[in-house]
Amino acid sequence: MSSTSNLRADLAAIAEMIPAGARVLDVGCGDGALLEYLVRTKKVDGRGIELSQQNVNACVAHGLAVVQGDADSDLGEYPDQVFDFVILSQTIQATEKPSQVLEHMLRIGRQAVVSLPNFGHWRVRLALLFGGRMPRTRALGYSWYDTPNIHLCTIADFVDLVRGNGAVIDRALALKGDHVAGDVRPDSWGPNFAAQGAIFLLRKS
Amino acid sequence: MTETANPRFLRPLSAPGADAGKAVNFGPDKPLMLDCGRTLSPFSIAYMTYGTLNAAKSNAILICHALTGDQFVASEHPVTGKPGWWTMMVGPGRPIDTDRFFVICANVIGSCMGSTGPAEIDPATGKPYALDFPLVTIRDMVRAQSMLLDALGIETLLAVIGGSMGGMQALQWAASYPKRVRAVMPIACAARHSAQNIAFHEVGRQAIMADPDWKGGDYQSHGTRPSKGLAVARMAAHITYLSEMALQRKFGRNLQNREALSFQFTPDFQIESYLHHQGATFVDRFDANSYLYITRAMDYFDLAEDYAGHLADAFRDSPNRFCIISFTSDWLFPTAENKRIAHALNAVAAKVSFVEIKTDKGHDSFLLDEPEMFDTVRGFLNAVASADGLA
């Protein structure tokens, strides 16, 4: 993988935020697509944590430094400020304690990158309003009883959590369908209504 | 310091044509300082190499063997005539590719395959050391290996790799000589020997010492060998290398060469004759006192102990890349112990990978055909080599 064109759009947008040579921890790195791109192309000093042992083994076989672990229980081991960036991509809604995970990310890294699905998207709102059932969308395709997404939130909710944690939003990008719609103002109501997801670049204030 | 071809082996060679490797003999000017406070001098380290050292001397990989292993990692064993113990892992085109890497494997100090151990003649007395041989530790083994590298003119290793006790040595390398090694790969091991593992070792030692032919350790002078005790030690240990599931799958309650129970104490079950065979072949190649010494070295291993109980401090500011592998059915060095190492490495933000491989083959999995382990080793070494600018 050498160009961002092979990366999923949201991962490519995250990759663009990371400068070459940075120290990066990718929490919930999945099959390692983003990490591999960052290591190969941007020469970052990259590590990963991944819940699925199968994914971990595949990552390590590709030469990535990945350990099996859990964002909820294993971030506490890392010392303060050892990474330039800690990335959490499409995972925060599946953690048990999102606030604590965010706190650890901002403690371990100088900056944190968080991407998440937006439960405030109009399709979700309409699905609940008119369908009367827990919404199932393309981004959130699970039934309520088998979803790993136990802490869904809207963009506005997440912005509140970030500020409640004493952190600053340096950038916010809206995700629409398969593409990145660009920078948005995190406080405006527009993205919270129109974006299917968002990517935040955060740091401790 | 001299180098000799064909180290001296205690047992007759059943494959005299096999490459017996070399030994470096360290004279009185190069004593081995031991953790117990004594020094060992003179002493020899027997070793094998595979592949070619490149001009920059940057492609050397040290493989550390386990308790009863030896330096014949990838070639026919001159004493037993059996293939190397890790031929699926090490060789041309294998995960540890001898077409790319220069592989060194040395017999540990205290063992009996050409490196100095209790069966060697003590130059001070002219008699075998037997129990006068000093107790050695994992750190002593590693110290001797670093002296071997000095003798070979190799300053830095690309990697240190080992399973079980070999993994302990790899960890000790990371702690003792972090700047002499780039990557460290402990497989199926632990940063300390557990109470249960010490217990099994003590059973083995007591079996040896209870054998009347052991003669207080001085069996060589008496012309005897505590073969029965050593065989029992091996049988008990061998059980710990397997898993309940694998034993059941391979042997079940199957009878050996008979239709019905014999109502005697001769081996009725396949598992019994399998263990007997393991014991019998072991005593043909291994020295009983070496078994006592090396099991003790493993018992004494507790890497955190050297750092006031903080394992992470053993790896503080480590420049090394680590890759840890465990196996789901290994109850001797279970995943939890391997994970403890990974956690300690995380705590100092070391560059660590940790892979757990699903298998029912127990601790011995690291010696067996485990494709996921091979993929992991290959991928990790590729990453290490390319980060180091090696083709």
mmCIF file of C-alpha atoms in Angstrom, chain A residues 22-36 38-39 44-53 55-60 63-71 74-75 77-78 83 85-89 91 108, chain B residues 321-322 339 342-343 345-346 349-355:
data_model
loop_
_atom_site.group_PDB
_atom_site.id
_atom_site.type_symbol
_atom_site.label_atom_id
_atom_site.label_comp_id
_atom_site.label_asym_id
_atom_site.label_seq_id
_atom_site.Cartn_x
_atom_site.Cartn_y
_atom_site.Cartn_z
ATOM 1 C CA ALA A 22 5.508 10.667 14.254
ATOM 2 C CA ARG A 23 5.091 8.192 17.117
ATOM 3 C CA VAL A 24 1.634 6.730 16.710
ATOM 4 C CA LEU A 25 -0.538 4.339 18.715
ATOM 5 C CA ASP A 26 -3.540 3.008 16.793
ATOM 6 C CA VAL A 27 -6.096 1.722 19.293
ATOM 7 C CA GLY A 28 -8.371 -0.852 17.701
ATOM 8 C CA CYS A 29 -6.189 -1.063 14.613
ATOM 9 C CA GLY A 30 -8.265 -3.841 13.030
ATOM 10 C CA ASP A 31 -6.499 -5.489 10.106
ATOM 11 C CA GLY A 32 -3.751 -2.853 10.317
ATOM 12 C CA ALA A 33 -4.589 -1.058 7.040
ATOM 13 C CA LEU A 34 -4.071 2.455 8.446
ATOM 14 C CA LEU A 35 -1.059 1.453 10.545
ATOM 15 C CA GLU A 36 0.617 -0.286 7.619
ATOM 16 C CA LEU A 38 1.514 5.089 8.097
ATOM 17 C CA VAL A 39 4.529 2.874 8.731
ATOM 18 C CA VAL A 44 5.930 6.641 11.531
ATOM 19 C CA ASP A 45 6.990 4.724 14.632
ATOM 20 C CA GLY A 46 3.676 2.909 14.844
ATOM 21 C CA ARG A 47 2.106 0.520 17.352
ATOM 22 C CA GLY A 48 -1.306 -1.027 17.475
ATOM 23 C CA ILE A 49 -3.710 -2.517 19.986
ATOM 24 C CA GLU A 50 -6.395 -4.809 18.656
ATOM 25 C CA LEU A 51 -9.070 -6.871 20.361
ATOM 26 C CA SER A 52 -9.316 -9.682 17.799
ATOM 27 C CA GLN A 53 -6.438 -12.148 18.089
ATOM 28 C CA ASN A 55 -6.411 -9.509 13.368
ATOM 29 C CA VAL A 56 -3.390 -9.176 15.663
ATOM 30 C CA ASN A 57 -1.701 -12.231 14.180
ATOM 31 C CA ALA A 58 -2.315 -10.947 10.663
ATOM 32 C CA CYS A 59 -0.876 -7.527 11.574
ATOM 33 C CA VAL A 60 2.269 -9.017 13.120
ATOM 34 C CA GLY A 63 5.556 -6.766 10.253
ATOM 35 C CA LEU A 64 3.448 -4.389 12.375
ATOM 36 C CA ALA A 65 4.018 -3.950 16.108
ATOM 37 C CA VAL A 66 0.616 -4.926 17.434
ATOM 38 C CA VAL A 67 -0.508 -6.416 20.733
ATOM 39 C CA GLN A 68 -3.768 -8.068 21.603
ATOM 40 C CA GLY A 69 -5.593 -5.819 23.997
ATOM 41 C CA ASP A 70 -8.616 -3.807 24.881
ATOM 42 C CA ALA A 71 -9.015 -0.023 24.839
ATOM 43 C CA ASP A 74 -5.075 -1.846 28.544
ATOM 44 C CA LEU A 75 -4.502 1.867 27.900
ATOM 45 C CA GLU A 77 -0.433 0.594 31.219
ATOM 46 C CA TYR A 78 1.089 3.153 28.906
ATOM 47 C CA PHE A 83 3.122 9.073 21.569
ATOM 48 C CA PHE A 85 -0.773 10.705 18.176
ATOM 49 C CA VAL A 86 -3.165 8.183 19.625
ATOM 50 C CA ILE A 87 -5.784 7.107 17.095
ATOM 51 C CA LEU A 88 -9.159 5.587 17.868
ATOM 52 C CA SER A 89 -11.000 4.892 14.659
ATOM 53 C CA THR A 91 -14.230 2.299 18.108
ATOM 54 C CA ILE A 108 -0.633 8.906 26.477
ATOM 55 C CA ARG B 321 11.739 -4.450 18.997
ATOM 56 C CA PHE B 322 9.984 -7.308 20.731
ATOM 57 C CA LYS B 339 1.195 -11.287 28.364
ATOM 58 C CA ALA B 342 3.951 -7.583 26.884
ATOM 59 C CA HIS B 343 2.313 -5.427 29.572
ATOM 60 C CA LEU B 345 6.943 -3.591 27.661
ATOM 61 C CA ASN B 346 3.882 -1.417 27.081
ATOM 62 C CA ALA B 349 6.345 2.166 25.531
ATOM 63 C CA ALA B 350 8.686 -0.408 24.006
ATOM 64 C CA LYS B 351 7.999 -1.560 20.492
ATOM 65 C CA VAL B 352 6.204 -4.816 21.103
ATOM 66 C CA SER B 353 4.083 -7.301 19.199
ATOM 67 C CA PHE B 354 2.236 -10.065 20.968
ATOM 68 C CA VAL B 355 0.663 -13.028 19.238
#
